[in-house]
Amino acid sequence: MIPAEFQSKIQELLPSEAEAFFQSLDTDSPTSIRFNPLKSYSSKLGGEKIPWADNGIYLSERPSFTLDSAFHAGAYYVQEASSMVLEEVLKQAVDLEEDIFALDLCAAPGGKSTHIQSLLSEGSLLVSNEVIKSRANILSENITKWGLPNTVITNNDPSHFDRLNIQFDVIVVDAPCSGEGLFRREPEAMNEWSPEAVKLCATRQQRILADIWPAIKPGGVLIYSTCTYNSLENEENLQWLNEQLDAEGISINLNNDWGFTETETNGIKGFHAYPHKVKGEGLFIAAVRKTEGREKKLRKQKKPMNFASRQEIDSIKPWLMNPEKFDFIKHNDLFIALPNHWKEVIHDINSNLYIISEGINIGRLKGKKLIPNEALAFSTELNLEKASTFELNLEETLNYLRKESFDFESMPNGWNLITYKGLGLGWANRIQQRVNNYYPTNWRIRISS
């Protein structure tokens, strides 16, 4: 049941369109996915292109993604179409040809972070943060499977980022909100909605924005989005950003044919996606620039990083296609490859924030032999000439992903990369007549075909 007070707000907001809006809530939510541009495979999934996202498509029906091994390999991400408009906003607000230091502040479960990763230049660095620890774990899994090496995953409160000795070029804040835009896809969200919840969310959003503002460099960009419709959480927060933090608008122009509704507040453009006009769920998005403030200067950290020895590096390097682009550190006995272009920045992050994961987890050495980490199986940097690959069909890969028995008769002894349509899924180690499945237990799928 749609809350009466919400109905009144929509009738005020969209007086001539309210009936069409409410009718749209009774229609099925579109199903959409976004392909990983760095993982190519022959997909049977096809459909209408999403005009504001180069790699996004609508599907005519919703399949069981859990039973598609390509999904588990990071070949595509199931993402709501409206939210993919972040791509067009980023392209207009930021020069994506440059090497950028970016933060996705409220990143779980990972849709926006994997999207940003695909848009940034190879030499950029993304910090993907989630404040809630349990949600940070699913974020880490999704980013690991996406396979790009230029990301640090953190579990921090927004205020913690002011500890860094460097500021971000761009910060994306997909703020926790009252969830009005989810009413069609998740009708139970209506039970959580109230005018009081809206006010509470708006206050929390302003706290988040105030806490993260010092972490943006002068001239840097903040992209703010919510999945809600009301002005309190959207336009009034833009007004607050302008009046309290001197944020100024950035000229963003979306194609009128896409159906987004443009608003303007204190010179700052915002865009609404309404489900009766846009083929997607409810969304609001805007971009602002920080005009004032002092830029921080990166200082070297006193505590050195624990770099791998030359002998250890010689054992690790052959597993990567471009080892010269990375520094190798050792955390306990796990070897990690970090983009060397960002060495001092990553050192600063390690010294001041709580890290979930960073770069590429390569694995552990037993003598000179590498025991590969699960993350290496998904990495776009994995040297397939070094790894022994073992291709399985769909049914057998699903058995592997369930950690059940699968046909390994023709598998050679030793470590093997399990693949589906050429996509890495994880590792298995054959020892004579038995095979050990190293797919992470907490990732295994739990439904049958």
Coordinates of C-alpha atoms in Angstrom, one line a residue:
M1 CA 0.0 0.0 0.0
I2 CA 1.5 3.4 -1.1
P3 CA 1.7 5.7 2.0
A4 CA -0.9 8.5 1.8
E5 CA 1.6 11.2 2.7
F6 CA 3.9 9.9 -0.1
Q7 CA 1.1 10.1 -2.5
S8 CA 0.4 13.7 -1.5
K9 CA 4.1 14.6 -2.0
I10 CA 4.2 13.2 -5.5
Q11 CA 1.0 15.0 -6.4
E12 CA 2.7 18.3 -5.3
L13 CA 5.9 17.4 -7.1
L14 CA 4.3 16.0 -10.4
P15 CA 0.8 17.5 -10.5
S16 CA 0.2 16.7 -14.2
E17 CA 2.1 13.4 -14.1
A18 CA 1.1 11.8 -10.8
E19 CA -1.4 9.4 -12.3
A20 CA 1.2 8.1 -14.8
F21 CA 3.8 7.9 -12.0
F22 CA 1.6 5.8 -9.8
Q23 CA 0.6 3.5 -12.6
S24 CA 4.3 2.9 -13.4
L25 CA 4.7 1.4 -9.9
D26 CA 2.4 -1.4 -10.9
T27 CA 4.6 -2.4 -13.8
D28 CA 7.5 -4.8 -13.8
S29 CA 11.0 -3.4 -13.1
P30 CA 13.3 -3.5 -16.1
T31 CA 16.2 -6.0 -15.8
S32 CA 19.5 -4.6 -16.9
I33 CA 23.2 -5.6 -16.9
R34 CA 26.5 -3.9 -17.6
F35 CA 29.3 -5.9 -19.3
N36 CA 32.9 -5.8 -18.2
P37 CA 34.8 -4.2 -21.1
L38 CA 38.0 -6.0 -20.1
K39 CA 36.5 -9.5 -20.1
S40 CA 35.3 -10.7 -23.5
Y41 CA 33.3 -13.9 -24.0
S42 CA 30.5 -15.1 -26.2
S43 CA 27.4 -14.1 -24.4
K44 CA 23.9 -15.3 -25.1
L45 CA 22.6 -12.3 -23.2
G46 CA 21.4 -9.6 -25.5
G47 CA 18.9 -6.9 -25.6
E48 CA 18.1 -3.2 -26.0
K49 CA 21.1 -0.9 -25.4
I50 CA 21.0 1.5 -22.5
P51 CA 21.7 4.9 -24.2
W52 CA 23.6 6.5 -21.4
A53 CA 25.9 3.5 -20.7
D54 CA 28.3 2.1 -23.3
N55 CA 28.3 -1.4 -21.9
G56 CA 24.7 -1.5 -20.5
I57 CA 21.8 -3.4 -21.9
Y58 CA 18.2 -4.2 -20.9
L59 CA 17.2 -7.9 -20.9
S60 CA 13.8 -9.0 -22.1
E61 CA 13.4 -11.3 -19.1
R62 CA 15.2 -11.9 -15.9
P63 CA 17.2 -15.1 -16.0
S64 CA 18.7 -16.9 -12.9
F65 CA 22.0 -15.0 -12.7
T66 CA 23.1 -17.3 -9.9
L67 CA 23.1 -20.2 -12.4
D68 CA 25.3 -18.3 -15.0
S69 CA 29.0 -19.0 -14.4
A70 CA 29.9 -15.9 -16.5
F71 CA 28.2 -13.8 -13.8
H72 CA 30.4 -15.3 -11.1
A73 CA 33.5 -14.7 -13.3
G74 CA 32.8 -11.0 -13.4
A75 CA 31.9 -10.9 -17.1
Y76 CA 29.0 -8.6 -16.3
Y77 CA 27.3 -6.9 -13.3
V78 CA 23.5 -6.9 -12.7
Q79 CA 22.8 -3.2 -12.2
E80 CA 19.7 -1.0 -12.3
A81 CA 19.7 1.1 -15.5
S82 CA 18.9 4.6 -14.1
S83 CA 22.0 4.4 -11.9
M84 CA 24.2 3.8 -14.9
V85 CA 23.7 7.5 -15.9
L86 CA 26.6 8.1 -13.5
E87 CA 28.7 7.3 -16.6
E88 CA 27.4 10.3 -18.6
V89 CA 27.7 12.6 -15.5
L90 CA 31.3 11.5 -14.9
K91 CA 32.3 12.0 -18.6
Q92 CA 31.0 15.6 -18.5
A93 CA 32.3 16.5 -15.0
V94 CA 35.8 15.0 -15.2
D95 CA 38.5 14.5 -17.8
L96 CA 38.6 10.7 -17.8
E97 CA 41.7 10.6 -20.1
E98 CA 43.8 11.9 -17.1
D99 CA 45.0 9.7 -14.2
I100 CA 42.4 10.4 -11.5
F101 CA 42.3 9.7 -7.7
A102 CA 38.7 8.8 -7.0
L103 CA 36.6 7.7 -4.1
D104 CA 33.3 5.9 -4.1
L105 CA 32.2 6.6 -0.5
C106 CA 29.1 4.5 -0.1
A107 CA 30.1 1.7 -2.4
A108 CA 28.4 -1.6 -1.4
P109 CA 27.4 -3.8 -3.1
G110 CA 29.7 -2.6 -5.9
G111 CA 27.7 -1.5 -8.9
K112 CA 29.0 2.1 -9.0
S113 CA 32.5 1.1 -8.1
T114 CA 32.8 -1.6 -10.9
H115 CA 31.3 1.0 -13.3
I116 CA 33.8 3.7 -12.2
Q117 CA 36.6 1.2 -12.6
S118 CA 35.6 0.6 -16.2
L119 CA 35.5 4.3 -16.9
L120 CA 38.8 5.5 -15.3
S121 CA 42.1 5.5 -17.2
E122 CA 44.4 2.6 -16.6
G123 CA 46.7 4.8 -14.6
S124 CA 43.9 6.0 -12.2
L125 CA 43.3 4.8 -8.6
L126 CA 39.9 4.2 -7.0
V127 CA 39.2 3.9 -3.3
S128 CA 36.0 2.0 -2.8
N129 CA 34.6 2.4 0.7
E130 CA 31.8 0.9 2.7
V131 CA 31.2 1.9 6.4
I132 CA 29.2 -1.2 7.3
K133 CA 31.6 -4.2 7.7
S134 CA 29.2 -6.9 6.6
R135 CA 28.4 -4.9 3.4
A136 CA 32.1 -4.3 2.8
N137 CA 32.7 -8.0 2.4
I138 CA 30.2 -8.3 -0.5
L139 CA 31.8 -5.2 -2.0
S140 CA 35.2 -6.9 -1.8
E141 CA 33.9 -10.0 -3.5
N142 CA 32.3 -8.1 -6.4
I143 CA 35.3 -5.9 -7.0
T144 CA 37.6 -8.9 -6.8
K145 CA 35.5 -10.7 -9.5
W146 CA 35.5 -7.6 -11.7
G147 CA 39.3 -8.1 -11.8
L148 CA 40.8 -4.7 -12.2
P149 CA 44.0 -4.0 -10.2
N150 CA 43.6 -0.2 -9.6
T151 CA 41.4 -0.3 -6.5
V152 CA 41.8 -0.1 -2.7
I153 CA 38.7 -1.3 -0.7
T154 CA 38.3 0.4 2.7
N155 CA 35.9 0.1 5.7
N156 CA 35.8 3.6 7.1
D157 CA 33.5 6.4 8.3
P158 CA 33.4 9.4 6.0
S159 CA 35.1 11.6 8.6
H160 CA 38.2 9.3 8.5
F161 CA 39.2 10.4 5.0
D162 CA 40.4 13.8 6.4
R163 CA 43.3 11.8 7.9
L164 CA 44.8 11.3 4.5
N165 CA 47.6 13.6 3.4
I166 CA 46.2 13.8 -0.1
Q167 CA 42.8 14.8 -1.5
F168 CA 40.6 13.2 -4.2
D169 CA 40.0 14.6 -7.7
V170 CA 36.4 13.2 -7.6
I171 CA 34.2 11.7 -4.9
V172 CA 31.0 9.8 -5.6
V173 CA 28.4 9.9 -2.8
D174 CA 25.5 7.6 -3.5
A175 CA 23.9 8.5 -0.2
P176 CA 21.8 6.3 2.1
C177 CA 18.3 7.5 1.6
S178 CA 14.6 6.9 2.3
G179 CA 14.4 4.6 -0.7
E180 CA 11.3 6.0 -2.5
G181 CA 12.8 5.0 -5.8
L182 CA 12.8 1.4 -4.8
F183 CA 9.0 1.2 -4.2
R184 CA 8.4 -0.7 -7.5
R185 CA 11.3 -3.1 -7.2
E186 CA 11.0 -3.6 -3.5
P187 CA 7.4 -2.9 -2.3
E188 CA 8.4 -3.7 1.3
A189 CA 10.4 -0.4 1.2
M190 CA 7.0 1.3 1.5
N191 CA 6.6 -0.1 5.0
E192 CA 9.9 1.7 6.1
W193 CA 8.9 5.1 4.6
S194 CA 7.6 8.0 6.7
P195 CA 8.1 11.8 6.6
E196 CA 10.2 11.4 9.8
A197 CA 12.5 8.9 8.0
V198 CA 12.9 11.4 5.1
K199 CA 14.0 14.1 7.6
L200 CA 16.3 11.7 9.3
C201 CA 17.9 10.7 6.0
A202 CA 18.4 14.3 4.9
T203 CA 20.2 15.2 8.2
R204 CA 22.4 12.1 7.8
Q205 CA 23.2 13.0 4.2
Q206 CA 24.3 16.5 5.2
R207 CA 26.6 15.0 7.9
I208 CA 28.1 12.7 5.3
L209 CA 28.7 15.5 2.9
A210 CA 30.2 17.8 5.6
D211 CA 32.5 15.0 6.7
I212 CA 33.8 14.1 3.3
W213 CA 34.1 17.7 1.9
P214 CA 37.6 18.3 3.3
A215 CA 38.8 15.2 1.4
I216 CA 38.0 16.8 -2.0
K217 CA 40.9 18.9 -3.5
P218 CA 40.1 22.5 -4.4
G219 CA 38.7 22.3 -8.0
G220 CA 37.7 18.7 -7.4
V221 CA 34.2 17.2 -8.1
L222 CA 31.6 15.7 -5.9
I223 CA 28.8 13.6 -7.6
Y224 CA 25.8 13.2 -5.3
S225 CA 23.0 10.7 -5.9
T226 CA 20.1 9.2 -4.1
C227 CA 17.4 6.6 -5.0
T228 CA 14.6 8.9 -3.8
Y229 CA 12.3 11.7 -5.2
N230 CA 11.7 14.2 -2.4
S231 CA 13.3 17.7 -2.5
L232 CA 14.5 17.4 1.1
E233 CA 17.0 14.7 0.3
N234 CA 17.9 16.1 -3.1
E235 CA 17.5 19.8 -4.1
E236 CA 17.6 21.1 -0.6
N237 CA 20.9 19.2 0.0
L238 CA 22.2 20.9 -3.2
Q239 CA 21.1 24.3 -1.7
W240 CA 22.9 23.3 1.5
L241 CA 26.1 22.4 -0.4
N242 CA 26.1 25.8 -2.1
E243 CA 25.2 27.9 0.9
Q244 CA 27.3 26.1 3.6
L245 CA 30.2 24.7 1.6
D246 CA 30.4 27.1 -1.4
A247 CA 29.9 24.3 -3.9
E248 CA 29.2 25.5 -7.4
G249 CA 27.3 23.7 -10.2
I250 CA 28.9 21.9 -13.1
S251 CA 27.2 22.2 -16.5
I252 CA 25.8 18.7 -17.2
N253 CA 23.5 18.2 -20.1
L254 CA 21.6 14.9 -20.6
N255 CA 19.9 14.0 -23.9
N256 CA 16.2 15.0 -23.7
D257 CA 15.2 11.7 -25.4
W258 CA 16.4 9.8 -22.3
G259 CA 13.6 11.1 -20.2
F260 CA 15.4 12.5 -17.2
T261 CA 13.8 15.5 -15.6
E262 CA 16.2 18.5 -15.0
T263 CA 15.9 20.8 -12.0
E264 CA 18.1 23.7 -10.9
T265 CA 18.9 24.9 -7.4
N266 CA 21.2 27.8 -6.7
G267 CA 22.8 27.3 -10.1
I268 CA 23.3 23.6 -9.6
K269 CA 21.6 21.2 -12.0
G270 CA 20.1 18.0 -10.8
F271 CA 18.4 15.2 -12.7
H272 CA 15.5 13.0 -11.7
A273 CA 14.7 9.6 -13.1
Y274 CA 11.0 8.9 -12.8
P275 CA 9.8 5.4 -13.7
H276 CA 7.0 6.6 -16.0
K277 CA 9.5 8.6 -18.0
V278 CA 12.8 6.7 -17.7
K279 CA 13.2 2.9 -18.3
G280 CA 14.6 2.3 -14.8
E281 CA 14.0 2.9 -11.1
G282 CA 13.8 6.2 -9.3
L283 CA 17.1 8.2 -9.0
F284 CA 18.4 11.7 -8.4
I285 CA 21.9 12.8 -9.5
A286 CA 23.9 16.0 -9.5
A287 CA 27.6 17.2 -9.8
V288 CA 29.2 20.1 -7.9
R289 CA 32.7 21.5 -7.8
K290 CA 34.7 22.6 -4.7
T291 CA 35.8 26.1 -5.3
E292 CA 37.8 26.9 -2.1
G293 CA 40.1 25.4 0.4
R294 CA 43.8 24.5 0.8
E295 CA 45.3 21.6 -1.1
K296 CA 47.2 19.1 1.0
K297 CA 50.7 18.0 0.2
L298 CA 51.5 14.3 0.3
R299 CA 54.1 13.5 2.9
K300 CA 56.2 10.3 3.1
Q301 CA 55.1 8.0 5.8
K302 CA 57.6 7.1 8.6
K303 CA 56.6 3.4 8.8
P304 CA 58.0 1.6 5.7
M305 CA 55.9 -0.9 3.7
N306 CA 56.9 -4.5 3.8
F307 CA 58.2 -5.0 0.2
A308 CA 58.9 -8.5 -1.2
S309 CA 62.5 -9.5 -1.6
R310 CA 64.1 -9.7 -5.1
Q311 CA 64.0 -13.5 -4.9
E312 CA 60.3 -13.5 -3.9
I313 CA 59.5 -11.1 -6.8
D314 CA 61.3 -13.4 -9.3
S315 CA 58.9 -16.2 -8.3
I316 CA 55.8 -13.9 -8.5
K317 CA 56.4 -11.8 -11.6
P318 CA 55.8 -14.5 -14.2
W319 CA 52.2 -14.8 -13.0
L320 CA 51.4 -11.2 -14.3
M321 CA 51.2 -9.9 -17.8
N322 CA 52.7 -6.5 -16.9
P323 CA 54.7 -7.0 -13.7
E324 CA 56.7 -3.8 -14.3
K325 CA 53.6 -1.8 -13.5
F326 CA 53.5 -3.1 -9.9
D327 CA 55.3 -3.0 -6.6
F328 CA 55.0 -6.2 -4.5
I329 CA 54.4 -6.1 -0.8
K330 CA 54.0 -8.8 1.8
H331 CA 51.2 -8.8 4.3
N332 CA 51.8 -11.6 6.8
D333 CA 52.6 -14.3 4.1
L334 CA 50.3 -13.0 1.4
F335 CA 51.9 -11.2 -1.6
I336 CA 50.0 -8.3 -3.1
A337 CA 50.7 -6.4 -6.3
L338 CA 50.1 -2.6 -6.0
P339 CA 50.2 -0.1 -8.9
N340 CA 53.6 1.5 -8.5
H341 CA 52.4 4.8 -10.0
W342 CA 50.4 5.3 -6.7
K343 CA 53.0 3.9 -4.3
E344 CA 53.1 6.9 -1.9
V345 CA 49.3 7.4 -2.0
I346 CA 48.6 3.8 -1.2
H347 CA 51.2 4.0 1.6
D348 CA 49.3 7.0 3.0
I349 CA 46.0 5.1 2.7
N350 CA 47.5 2.1 4.5
S351 CA 48.8 4.3 7.3
N352 CA 45.5 6.1 8.0
L353 CA 42.5 3.9 7.0
Y354 CA 41.2 0.4 7.6
I355 CA 42.0 -1.7 4.5
I356 CA 39.8 -4.6 3.4
S357 CA 41.7 -5.4 0.2
E358 CA 44.0 -3.6 -2.3
G359 CA 45.6 -4.2 -5.7
I360 CA 45.9 -7.9 -6.6
N361 CA 46.2 -10.6 -4.0
I362 CA 48.7 -12.8 -5.7
G363 CA 49.1 -15.7 -3.2
R364 CA 51.6 -17.3 -0.9
L365 CA 55.0 -18.8 -1.7
K366 CA 55.9 -22.4 -0.7
G367 CA 59.6 -22.3 -1.4
K368 CA 59.7 -20.9 -4.9
K369 CA 56.2 -22.2 -5.9
L370 CA 53.2 -19.9 -5.7
I371 CA 50.0 -21.0 -4.0
P372 CA 47.7 -18.7 -5.9
N373 CA 45.0 -16.6 -4.2
E374 CA 41.4 -16.6 -5.5
A375 CA 41.7 -13.0 -6.5
L376 CA 44.4 -13.8 -9.1
A377 CA 42.0 -16.1 -10.9
F378 CA 39.7 -13.2 -11.7
S379 CA 42.5 -10.6 -12.4
T380 CA 42.7 -9.0 -15.9
E381 CA 46.5 -9.0 -15.3
L382 CA 46.8 -12.8 -14.9
N383 CA 49.3 -14.3 -17.3
L384 CA 47.4 -17.2 -18.8
E385 CA 50.6 -18.6 -20.3
K386 CA 51.8 -19.2 -16.7
A387 CA 48.6 -20.7 -15.4
S388 CA 47.4 -24.1 -16.4
T389 CA 43.8 -23.7 -17.4
F390 CA 41.1 -26.3 -17.2
E391 CA 37.9 -25.5 -19.1
L392 CA 34.5 -26.8 -17.8
N393 CA 31.1 -26.7 -19.3
L394 CA 28.2 -24.8 -17.5
E395 CA 27.0 -27.8 -15.5
E396 CA 30.5 -28.7 -14.3
T397 CA 31.4 -25.1 -13.4
L398 CA 28.2 -24.8 -11.3
N399 CA 29.3 -28.0 -9.5
Y400 CA 32.7 -26.3 -8.9
L401 CA 31.0 -23.1 -7.7
R402 CA 28.9 -25.2 -5.3
K403 CA 32.1 -26.9 -4.1
E404 CA 30.7 -30.2 -5.2
S405 CA 32.4 -33.0 -7.2
F406 CA 33.1 -32.3 -10.9
D407 CA 34.7 -34.3 -13.7
F408 CA 38.5 -33.8 -13.4
E409 CA 39.7 -36.9 -15.2
S410 CA 41.6 -35.0 -17.8
M411 CA 42.9 -32.4 -15.4
P412 CA 46.7 -32.3 -15.1
N413 CA 48.4 -32.6 -11.7
G414 CA 49.1 -29.4 -9.8
W415 CA 47.3 -26.0 -9.7
N416 CA 44.7 -25.4 -12.4
L417 CA 42.7 -22.3 -13.2
I418 CA 39.1 -23.4 -13.7
T419 CA 37.6 -21.5 -16.6
Y420 CA 34.2 -21.1 -18.3
K421 CA 34.2 -19.8 -21.8
G422 CA 37.8 -18.7 -21.1
L423 CA 36.8 -16.7 -18.0
G424 CA 38.7 -17.5 -14.8
L425 CA 36.5 -18.7 -11.9
G426 CA 39.0 -20.0 -9.3
W427 CA 41.6 -22.6 -8.6
A428 CA 41.7 -26.4 -8.1
N429 CA 44.8 -28.4 -7.2
R430 CA 44.9 -32.0 -8.5
I431 CA 47.0 -34.4 -6.5
Q432 CA 46.9 -37.8 -8.2
Q433 CA 43.4 -39.2 -7.9
R434 CA 41.9 -36.4 -5.9
V435 CA 41.3 -32.7 -6.5
N436 CA 41.1 -29.9 -3.9
N437 CA 38.6 -27.2 -4.7
Y438 CA 39.9 -23.7 -3.6
Y439 CA 36.8 -21.7 -4.5
P440 CA 36.1 -19.6 -1.3
T441 CA 33.5 -21.4 0.8
N442 CA 31.7 -18.1 1.7
W443 CA 31.3 -17.4 -2.1
R444 CA 29.8 -20.8 -3.0
I445 CA 26.4 -20.9 -4.6
R446 CA 23.7 -22.7 -2.6
I447 CA 20.9 -23.3 -5.1
S448 CA 20.6 -26.3 -7.5
S449 CA 19.9 -26.1 -11.2

